[in-house]
Short mmCIF file of N, CA and C in Angstrom, two decimals:
data_model
loop_
_atom_site.label_atom_id
_atom_site.label_comp_id
_atom_site.label_asym_id
_atom_site.label_seq_id
_atom_site.Cartn_x
_atom_site.Cartn_y
_atom_site.Cartn_z
N UNK A 510 54.51 128.68 116.74
CA UNK A 510 54.42 127.26 116.79
C UNK A 510 53.99 126.68 115.44
N UNK A 511 53.05 127.34 114.84
CA UNK A 511 52.56 126.88 113.55
C UNK A 511 53.65 127.00 112.48
N UNK A 512 54.49 128.01 112.59
CA UNK A 512 55.61 128.19 111.67
C UNK A 512 56.60 127.04 111.78
N UNK A 513 56.85 126.59 112.98
CA UNK A 513 57.79 125.48 113.18
C UNK A 513 57.23 124.20 112.58
N UNK A 514 55.91 123.94 112.74
CA UNK A 514 55.30 122.74 112.15
C UNK A 514 55.35 122.80 110.63
N UNK A 515 55.11 123.93 110.09
CA UNK A 515 55.14 124.08 108.64
C UNK A 515 56.56 123.87 108.09
N UNK A 516 57.58 124.38 108.77
CA UNK A 516 58.96 124.17 108.35
C UNK A 516 59.35 122.70 108.48
N UNK A 517 58.83 122.00 109.48
CA UNK A 517 59.12 120.58 109.67
C UNK A 517 58.54 119.72 108.57
N UNK A 518 57.42 120.13 108.00
CA UNK A 518 56.80 119.35 106.93
C UNK A 518 57.33 119.74 105.54
N UNK A 519 58.02 120.84 105.43
CA UNK A 519 58.53 121.32 104.14
C UNK A 519 59.73 120.46 103.72
N UNK A 520 59.65 119.84 102.56
CA UNK A 520 60.71 118.94 102.06
C UNK A 520 61.40 119.50 100.83
N UNK A 521 61.24 120.77 100.53
CA UNK A 521 61.81 121.34 99.32
C UNK A 521 63.33 121.38 99.32
N UNK A 522 63.99 121.49 100.44
CA UNK A 522 65.45 121.62 100.48
C UNK A 522 66.18 120.31 100.76
N UNK A 523 65.45 119.21 100.81
CA UNK A 523 66.08 117.93 101.15
C UNK A 523 67.13 117.53 100.11
N UNK A 524 66.84 117.70 98.85
CA UNK A 524 67.79 117.32 97.80
C UNK A 524 69.06 118.16 97.90
N UNK A 525 68.93 119.42 98.19
CA UNK A 525 70.10 120.28 98.31
C UNK A 525 70.97 119.87 99.51
N UNK A 526 70.33 119.51 100.59
CA UNK A 526 71.07 119.07 101.78
C UNK A 526 71.77 117.74 101.49
N UNK A 527 71.07 116.81 100.85
CA UNK A 527 71.69 115.52 100.52
C UNK A 527 72.87 115.72 99.57
N UNK A 528 72.72 116.60 98.59
CA UNK A 528 73.80 116.88 97.67
C UNK A 528 75.00 117.48 98.41
N UNK A 529 74.73 118.40 99.32
CA UNK A 529 75.81 119.04 100.08
C UNK A 529 76.56 118.02 100.95
N UNK A 530 75.86 117.01 101.42
CA UNK A 530 76.51 115.98 102.23
C UNK A 530 77.30 114.98 101.38
N UNK A 531 76.80 114.65 100.19
CA UNK A 531 77.43 113.63 99.35
C UNK A 531 78.50 114.18 98.40
N UNK A 532 78.41 115.42 98.01
CA UNK A 532 79.32 115.98 97.01
C UNK A 532 80.80 115.83 97.40
N UNK A 533 81.20 116.16 98.63
CA UNK A 533 82.63 116.00 98.96
C UNK A 533 83.10 114.54 98.87
N UNK A 534 82.27 113.60 99.25
CA UNK A 534 82.63 112.19 99.18
C UNK A 534 82.76 111.76 97.72
N UNK A 535 81.82 112.17 96.88
CA UNK A 535 81.88 111.81 95.47
C UNK A 535 83.08 112.43 94.77
N UNK A 536 83.39 113.67 95.10
CA UNK A 536 84.57 114.31 94.52
C UNK A 536 85.86 113.62 94.95
N UNK A 537 85.95 113.22 96.21
CA UNK A 537 87.12 112.50 96.69
C UNK A 537 87.25 111.16 95.97
N UNK A 538 86.15 110.45 95.79
CA UNK A 538 86.18 109.19 95.04
C UNK A 538 86.62 109.41 93.60
N UNK A 539 86.09 110.41 92.96
CA UNK A 539 86.43 110.70 91.57
C UNK A 539 87.92 110.99 91.42
N UNK A 540 88.43 111.92 92.22
CA UNK A 540 89.84 112.29 92.10
C UNK A 540 90.75 111.15 92.55
N UNK A 541 90.30 110.33 93.48
CA UNK A 541 91.07 109.15 93.89
C UNK A 541 91.20 108.15 92.76
N UNK A 542 90.12 107.91 92.03
CA UNK A 542 90.15 106.99 90.89
C UNK A 542 91.05 107.55 89.79
N UNK A 543 90.96 108.84 89.54
CA UNK A 543 91.81 109.47 88.53
C UNK A 543 93.28 109.32 88.93
N UNK A 544 93.58 109.56 90.18
CA UNK A 544 94.96 109.48 90.67
C UNK A 544 95.51 108.05 90.56
N UNK A 545 94.73 107.08 90.96
CA UNK A 545 95.19 105.69 90.86
C UNK A 545 95.31 105.24 89.41
N UNK A 546 94.40 105.66 88.56
CA UNK A 546 94.47 105.30 87.14
C UNK A 546 95.72 105.88 86.50
N UNK A 547 96.04 107.12 86.82
CA UNK A 547 97.26 107.73 86.28
C UNK A 547 98.50 106.97 86.75
N UNK A 548 98.51 106.53 88.00
CA UNK A 548 99.63 105.75 88.51
C UNK A 548 99.78 104.43 87.80
N UNK A 549 98.68 103.73 87.56
CA UNK A 549 98.73 102.44 86.86
C UNK A 549 99.18 102.64 85.42
N UNK A 550 98.68 103.67 84.76
CA UNK A 550 99.09 103.93 83.37
C UNK A 550 100.58 104.27 83.30
N UNK A 551 101.09 104.99 84.26
CA UNK A 551 102.51 105.33 84.29
C UNK A 551 103.35 104.07 84.49
N UNK A 552 102.91 103.19 85.37
CA UNK A 552 103.63 101.93 85.61
C UNK A 552 103.66 101.09 84.34
N UNK A 553 102.55 101.04 83.62
CA UNK A 553 102.49 100.27 82.38
C UNK A 553 103.43 100.86 81.33
N UNK A 554 103.51 102.17 81.26
CA UNK A 554 104.41 102.80 80.28
C UNK A 554 105.87 102.56 80.66
N UNK A 555 106.18 102.56 81.94
CA UNK A 555 107.55 102.26 82.37
C UNK A 555 107.91 100.82 82.00
N UNK A 556 106.99 99.90 82.20
CA UNK A 556 107.23 98.51 81.82
C UNK A 556 107.41 98.37 80.31
N UNK A 557 106.58 99.07 79.57
CA UNK A 557 106.68 99.03 78.11
C UNK A 557 108.02 99.63 77.65
N UNK A 558 108.48 100.67 78.32
CA UNK A 558 109.76 101.28 78.00
C UNK A 558 110.90 100.29 78.20
N UNK A 559 110.92 99.61 79.36
CA UNK A 559 111.97 98.63 79.63
C UNK A 559 111.95 97.51 78.59
N UNK A 560 110.78 97.04 78.26
CA UNK A 560 110.64 95.96 77.27
C UNK A 560 111.12 96.42 75.89
N UNK A 561 110.73 97.60 75.50
CA UNK A 561 111.06 98.10 74.17
C UNK A 561 112.54 98.39 73.99
N UNK A 562 113.17 99.01 74.97
CA UNK A 562 114.60 99.31 74.80
C UNK A 562 115.42 98.02 74.75
N UNK A 563 115.02 97.03 75.53
CA UNK A 563 115.71 95.74 75.45
C UNK A 563 115.45 95.05 74.13
N UNK A 564 114.21 95.12 73.67
CA UNK A 564 113.85 94.47 72.41
C UNK A 564 114.57 95.11 71.23
N UNK A 565 114.65 96.43 71.20
CA UNK A 565 115.33 97.11 70.10
C UNK A 565 116.82 96.78 70.08
N UNK A 566 117.43 96.68 71.25
CA UNK A 566 118.86 96.34 71.29
C UNK A 566 119.08 94.88 70.88
N UNK A 567 118.13 94.01 71.16
CA UNK A 567 118.31 92.59 70.85
C UNK A 567 118.08 92.27 69.38
N UNK A 568 117.61 93.23 68.60
CA UNK A 568 117.31 92.99 67.19
C UNK A 568 118.51 93.11 66.26
N UNK A 569 119.67 93.46 66.81
CA UNK A 569 120.89 93.62 66.00
C UNK A 569 121.97 92.68 66.52
N UNK A 570 122.91 92.38 65.68
CA UNK A 570 124.05 91.58 66.15
C UNK A 570 125.11 92.48 66.77
N UNK A 571 125.10 93.76 66.41
CA UNK A 571 126.00 94.73 67.04
C UNK A 571 125.32 96.09 67.03
N UNK A 572 125.64 96.88 68.04
CA UNK A 572 125.11 98.24 68.15
C UNK A 572 126.26 99.17 68.50
N UNK A 573 126.03 100.46 68.30
CA UNK A 573 127.00 101.48 68.71
C UNK A 573 126.38 102.28 69.85
N UNK A 574 127.19 103.06 70.52
CA UNK A 574 126.67 103.87 71.62
C UNK A 574 125.65 104.89 71.10
N UNK A 575 125.85 105.41 69.89
CA UNK A 575 124.88 106.34 69.31
C UNK A 575 123.55 105.65 69.04
N UNK A 576 123.59 104.41 68.59
CA UNK A 576 122.35 103.68 68.35
C UNK A 576 121.61 103.40 69.66
N UNK A 577 122.36 103.10 70.70
CA UNK A 577 121.73 102.88 72.01
C UNK A 577 121.12 104.18 72.52
N UNK A 578 121.80 105.31 72.28
CA UNK A 578 121.24 106.61 72.66
C UNK A 578 119.93 106.88 71.91
N UNK A 579 119.88 106.48 70.64
CA UNK A 579 118.63 106.61 69.88
C UNK A 579 117.53 105.72 70.46
N UNK A 580 117.91 104.55 70.94
CA UNK A 580 116.94 103.67 71.59
C UNK A 580 116.38 104.34 72.84
N UNK A 581 117.22 105.05 73.57
CA UNK A 581 116.75 105.77 74.75
C UNK A 581 115.76 106.88 74.37
N UNK A 582 115.94 107.48 73.21
CA UNK A 582 114.98 108.49 72.74
C UNK A 582 113.62 107.85 72.51
N UNK A 583 113.62 106.62 72.01
CA UNK A 583 112.36 105.90 71.83
C UNK A 583 111.71 105.68 73.20
N UNK A 584 112.52 105.33 74.20
CA UNK A 584 112.00 105.15 75.56
C UNK A 584 111.35 106.41 76.10
N UNK A 585 111.97 107.57 75.83
CA UNK A 585 111.37 108.83 76.26
C UNK A 585 110.04 109.09 75.55
N UNK A 586 109.97 108.70 74.28
CA UNK A 586 108.74 108.89 73.52
C UNK A 586 107.61 108.03 74.07
N UNK A 587 107.94 106.83 74.51
CA UNK A 587 106.91 105.93 75.06
C UNK A 587 106.29 106.53 76.31
N UNK A 588 107.05 107.23 77.10
CA UNK A 588 106.53 107.80 78.36
C UNK A 588 105.61 109.00 78.14
N UNK A 589 105.60 109.56 76.94
CA UNK A 589 104.74 110.71 76.67
C UNK A 589 103.29 110.33 76.95
N UNK A 590 102.50 111.15 77.57
CA UNK A 590 102.63 112.57 77.94
C UNK A 590 103.18 112.81 79.34
N UNK A 591 103.66 111.77 79.99
CA UNK A 591 104.23 111.95 81.33
C UNK A 591 105.61 112.57 81.23
N UNK A 592 106.03 113.33 82.24
CA UNK A 592 107.35 113.96 82.19
C UNK A 592 108.45 112.90 82.12
N UNK A 593 109.45 113.13 81.29
CA UNK A 593 110.53 112.15 81.13
C UNK A 593 111.72 112.45 82.01
N UNK A 594 111.68 113.53 82.77
CA UNK A 594 112.80 113.87 83.65
C UNK A 594 113.08 112.77 84.67
N UNK A 595 112.05 112.17 85.30
CA UNK A 595 112.37 111.12 86.28
C UNK A 595 112.64 109.74 85.66
N UNK A 596 112.65 109.64 84.32
CA UNK A 596 112.87 108.35 83.66
C UNK A 596 114.35 108.04 83.58
N UNK A 597 114.72 106.85 84.03
CA UNK A 597 116.09 106.36 83.95
C UNK A 597 116.07 105.03 83.20
N UNK A 598 117.00 104.85 82.26
CA UNK A 598 117.02 103.64 81.45
C UNK A 598 118.44 103.08 81.37
N UNK A 599 118.48 101.75 81.20
CA UNK A 599 119.77 101.10 81.02
C UNK A 599 119.58 99.86 80.16
N UNK A 600 120.50 99.67 79.20
CA UNK A 600 120.54 98.47 78.37
C UNK A 600 121.88 97.79 78.64
N UNK A 601 121.83 96.51 78.96
CA UNK A 601 123.03 95.76 79.33
C UNK A 601 123.05 94.44 78.61
N UNK A 602 124.22 94.07 78.10
CA UNK A 602 124.41 92.74 77.51
C UNK A 602 125.04 91.85 78.57
N UNK A 603 124.38 90.74 78.86
CA UNK A 603 124.86 89.79 79.85
C UNK A 603 125.35 88.54 79.13
N UNK A 604 126.47 87.98 79.58
CA UNK A 604 127.00 86.75 79.01
C UNK A 604 127.29 85.78 80.14
N UNK A 605 127.06 84.50 79.86
CA UNK A 605 127.35 83.45 80.84
C UNK A 605 128.49 82.59 80.30
N UNK A 606 129.45 82.28 81.17
CA UNK A 606 130.56 81.43 80.74
C UNK A 606 130.14 79.95 80.81
N UNK A 607 131.09 79.06 80.59
CA UNK A 607 130.79 77.62 80.55
C UNK A 607 130.26 77.10 81.89
N UNK A 608 130.61 77.78 82.99
CA UNK A 608 130.13 77.36 84.31
C UNK A 608 128.81 78.03 84.68
N UNK A 609 128.32 78.92 83.82
CA UNK A 609 127.06 79.60 84.10
C UNK A 609 127.20 80.89 84.88
N UNK A 610 128.43 81.37 85.08
CA UNK A 610 128.65 82.64 85.77
C UNK A 610 128.31 83.79 84.83
N UNK A 611 127.39 84.64 85.24
CA UNK A 611 126.89 85.72 84.39
C UNK A 611 127.65 87.01 84.70
N UNK A 612 128.17 87.64 83.64
CA UNK A 612 128.86 88.92 83.79
C UNK A 612 128.35 89.90 82.73
N UNK A 613 128.71 91.16 82.91
CA UNK A 613 128.31 92.22 82.00
C UNK A 613 129.31 92.30 80.85
N UNK A 614 128.81 92.17 79.62
CA UNK A 614 129.67 92.34 78.43
C UNK A 614 129.80 93.82 78.10
N UNK A 615 128.69 94.55 78.13
CA UNK A 615 128.68 95.99 77.94
C UNK A 615 127.38 96.55 78.52
N UNK A 616 127.39 97.83 78.82
CA UNK A 616 126.21 98.48 79.39
C UNK A 616 126.22 99.94 79.01
N UNK A 617 125.04 100.46 78.76
CA UNK A 617 124.87 101.89 78.42
C UNK A 617 123.63 102.37 79.15
N UNK A 618 123.68 103.59 79.69
CA UNK A 618 122.58 104.08 80.51
C UNK A 618 122.23 105.52 80.20
N UNK A 619 121.02 105.89 80.56
CA UNK A 619 120.54 107.27 80.45
C UNK A 619 119.86 107.62 81.77
N UNK A 620 120.44 108.57 82.50
CA UNK A 620 119.86 109.00 83.76
C UNK A 620 120.27 108.15 84.95
N UNK A 621 121.02 107.08 84.70
CA UNK A 621 121.53 106.22 85.77
C UNK A 621 122.91 105.73 85.36
N UNK A 622 123.58 105.03 86.22
CA UNK A 622 124.93 104.56 85.92
C UNK A 622 124.90 103.27 85.11
N UNK A 623 125.80 103.18 84.14
CA UNK A 623 125.97 101.94 83.39
C UNK A 623 126.69 100.94 84.29
N UNK A 624 126.42 99.67 84.08
CA UNK A 624 127.10 98.64 84.85
C UNK A 624 128.51 98.45 84.30
N UNK A 625 129.45 98.16 85.17
CA UNK A 625 130.85 98.01 84.78
C UNK A 625 131.05 96.71 84.00
N UNK A 626 131.85 96.79 82.96
CA UNK A 626 132.15 95.61 82.15
C UNK A 626 132.83 94.56 83.03
N UNK A 627 132.36 93.33 82.94
CA UNK A 627 132.92 92.23 83.73
C UNK A 627 132.32 92.06 85.10
N UNK A 628 131.47 93.01 85.52
CA UNK A 628 130.84 92.89 86.84
C UNK A 628 129.71 91.86 86.81
N UNK A 629 129.33 91.39 87.96
CA UNK A 629 128.21 90.44 88.05
C UNK A 629 126.92 91.20 88.32
N UNK A 630 125.82 90.58 87.98
CA UNK A 630 124.50 91.22 88.17
C UNK A 630 123.81 90.53 89.33
N UNK A 631 123.49 91.30 90.35
CA UNK A 631 122.82 90.74 91.53
C UNK A 631 121.32 90.58 91.26
N UNK A 632 120.73 89.58 91.85
CA UNK A 632 119.29 89.39 91.77
C UNK A 632 118.79 88.90 90.43
N UNK A 633 119.64 88.26 89.67
CA UNK A 633 119.23 87.73 88.37
C UNK A 633 118.32 86.52 88.59
N UNK A 634 117.11 86.52 88.03
CA UNK A 634 116.23 85.37 88.21
C UNK A 634 116.83 84.10 87.59
N UNK A 635 116.50 82.96 88.17
CA UNK A 635 117.00 81.70 87.64
C UNK A 635 116.43 81.41 86.26
N UNK A 636 117.17 80.66 85.48
CA UNK A 636 116.76 80.23 84.14
C UNK A 636 116.62 81.37 83.13
N UNK A 637 117.19 82.53 83.44
CA UNK A 637 117.16 83.62 82.47
C UNK A 637 118.23 83.41 81.42
N UNK A 638 119.38 82.96 81.86
CA UNK A 638 120.50 82.76 80.96
C UNK A 638 121.23 81.48 81.36
N UNK A 639 121.48 80.64 80.41
CA UNK A 639 122.19 79.37 80.66
C UNK A 639 123.66 79.52 80.30
N UNK A 640 124.44 78.49 80.59
CA UNK A 640 125.87 78.50 80.30
C UNK A 640 126.11 78.72 78.80
N UNK A 641 127.10 79.54 78.49
CA UNK A 641 127.51 79.87 77.12
C UNK A 641 126.42 80.59 76.32
N UNK A 642 125.56 81.30 76.98
CA UNK A 642 124.51 82.09 76.31
C UNK A 642 124.65 83.56 76.68
N UNK A 643 123.86 84.37 76.03
CA UNK A 643 123.82 85.80 76.37
C UNK A 643 122.38 86.28 76.38
N UNK A 644 122.18 87.43 76.99
CA UNK A 644 120.85 88.04 77.04
C UNK A 644 121.03 89.55 77.12
N UNK A 645 120.01 90.24 76.68
CA UNK A 645 119.96 91.70 76.80
C UNK A 645 119.02 92.03 77.95
N UNK A 646 119.48 92.88 78.84
CA UNK A 646 118.66 93.30 79.97
C UNK A 646 118.27 94.77 79.75
N UNK A 647 116.97 95.02 79.64
CA UNK A 647 116.45 96.38 79.52
C UNK A 647 115.83 96.80 80.84
N UNK A 648 116.25 97.94 81.35
CA UNK A 648 115.74 98.42 82.64
C UNK A 648 115.18 99.83 82.50
N UNK A 649 114.10 100.08 83.21
CA UNK A 649 113.53 101.42 83.29
C UNK A 649 113.12 101.67 84.73
N UNK A 650 113.51 102.82 85.24
CA UNK A 650 113.13 103.25 86.58
C UNK A 650 112.42 104.59 86.40
N UNK A 651 111.25 104.71 87.01
CA UNK A 651 110.48 105.94 86.86
C UNK A 651 109.92 106.34 88.22
N UNK A 652 110.13 107.58 88.60
CA UNK A 652 109.58 108.09 89.85
C UNK A 652 108.32 108.88 89.52
N UNK A 653 107.18 108.35 89.98
CA UNK A 653 105.88 108.96 89.68
C UNK A 653 105.43 109.85 90.83
N UNK A 654 105.15 111.09 90.51
CA UNK A 654 104.56 112.03 91.47
C UNK A 654 103.13 112.29 91.06
N UNK A 655 102.21 111.99 91.94
CA UNK A 655 100.80 112.14 91.64
C UNK A 655 100.44 113.61 91.41
N UNK A 656 99.48 113.81 90.53
CA UNK A 656 99.04 115.16 90.21
C UNK A 656 98.34 115.80 91.41
N UNK A 657 97.47 115.03 92.08
CA UNK A 657 96.69 115.57 93.19
C UNK A 657 97.36 115.33 94.53
N UNK A 658 98.01 114.21 94.70
CA UNK A 658 98.74 113.91 95.93
C UNK A 658 97.88 113.56 97.12
N UNK A 659 96.64 113.16 96.90
CA UNK A 659 95.78 112.81 98.02
C UNK A 659 95.79 111.31 98.31
N UNK A 660 95.60 110.51 97.29
CA UNK A 660 95.61 109.06 97.48
C UNK A 660 97.04 108.55 97.54
N UNK A 661 97.92 109.13 96.70
CA UNK A 661 99.34 108.76 96.69
C UNK A 661 100.15 110.02 97.00
N UNK A 662 100.28 110.37 98.29
CA UNK A 662 100.94 111.64 98.64
C UNK A 662 102.46 111.63 98.44
N UNK A 663 103.09 110.45 98.46
CA UNK A 663 104.54 110.36 98.28
C UNK A 663 104.84 109.82 96.89
N UNK A 664 106.02 110.15 96.36
CA UNK A 664 106.41 109.60 95.05
C UNK A 664 106.48 108.07 95.10
N UNK A 665 106.11 107.45 93.98
CA UNK A 665 106.17 106.00 93.84
C UNK A 665 107.20 105.69 92.77
N UNK A 666 108.13 104.78 93.07
CA UNK A 666 109.18 104.42 92.12
C UNK A 666 108.82 103.09 91.47
N UNK A 667 108.78 103.10 90.14
CA UNK A 667 108.52 101.89 89.37
C UNK A 667 109.85 101.40 88.81
N UNK A 668 110.22 100.18 89.13
CA UNK A 668 111.45 99.55 88.63
C UNK A 668 111.04 98.37 87.76
N UNK A 669 111.36 98.45 86.49
CA UNK A 669 110.99 97.41 85.54
C UNK A 669 112.24 96.86 84.87
N UNK A 670 112.34 95.54 84.77
CA UNK A 670 113.48 94.89 84.13
C UNK A 670 112.97 93.78 83.22
N UNK A 671 113.49 93.75 82.00
CA UNK A 671 113.14 92.71 81.03
C UNK A 671 114.41 92.07 80.50
N UNK A 672 114.35 90.77 80.27
CA UNK A 672 115.47 90.01 79.72
C UNK A 672 115.04 89.45 78.37
N UNK A 673 115.87 89.69 77.35
CA UNK A 673 115.55 89.22 76.00
C UNK A 673 116.77 88.54 75.39
N UNK A 674 116.51 87.55 74.58
CA UNK A 674 117.58 86.85 73.88
C UNK A 674 117.89 87.60 72.58
N UNK A 675 119.18 87.64 72.20
CA UNK A 675 119.53 88.25 70.91
C UNK A 675 118.85 87.49 69.77
N UNK A 676 118.39 88.22 68.77
CA UNK A 676 117.63 87.61 67.68
C UNK A 676 118.48 87.15 66.50
N UNK A 677 119.49 87.92 66.13
CA UNK A 677 120.24 87.64 64.91
C UNK A 677 121.57 86.94 65.14
N UNK A 678 122.01 86.88 66.38
CA UNK A 678 123.30 86.26 66.68
C UNK A 678 123.25 85.72 68.11
N UNK A 679 124.34 85.09 68.53
CA UNK A 679 124.36 84.57 69.89
C UNK A 679 124.59 85.66 70.93
N UNK A 680 125.24 86.75 70.52
CA UNK A 680 125.45 87.90 71.42
C UNK A 680 125.27 89.20 70.64
N UNK A 681 124.94 90.24 71.34
CA UNK A 681 124.89 91.58 70.76
C UNK A 681 126.14 92.31 71.26
N UNK A 682 126.95 92.78 70.33
CA UNK A 682 128.19 93.46 70.71
C UNK A 682 128.03 94.98 70.59
N UNK A 683 128.84 95.67 71.36
CA UNK A 683 128.90 97.14 71.29
C UNK A 683 130.35 97.52 71.55
N UNK A 684 131.04 97.94 70.49
CA UNK A 684 132.47 98.22 70.59
C UNK A 684 132.76 99.48 71.40
N UNK A 685 131.89 100.48 71.35
CA UNK A 685 132.17 101.74 72.02
C UNK A 685 131.26 102.02 73.21
N UNK A 686 130.66 100.99 73.78
CA UNK A 686 129.80 101.16 74.97
C UNK A 686 130.62 100.95 76.24
#
């Protein structure tokens, strides 16, 4: 009986018991924050990739398919250190006629299909391109797979699209795209 009373008053192992109870929760919180932070950073890099490939294409009055391929290499570099295998990019020149109908002048892609010349673009936001104007559309699609897979167990797809006006001319041409 005296042994039981003495064990009841002994507080030497309380910290170890508290640590054993809290450690799994703290580890889950830590790895959850790491996982979400990696996802947000990947989304930001995908957005930066779409913006950059569109911006680089809009800086010339004309480009070649080889130059657009070099622009895609820049996009792959932006995604570093994340794997570039799931990265898909597309640069498209859009033109609007006198009635404001927007069609594809040329398109080049890496990892996805290029848009057909003369086709229309669905889901174009209003006021992006006016009648008799053109714009460059830079797109990046990235499928993110979490390292730990606990907070985000399924792949997340980031779709980013940017529209930029040509800088040096009214349109950017590509003869071999």
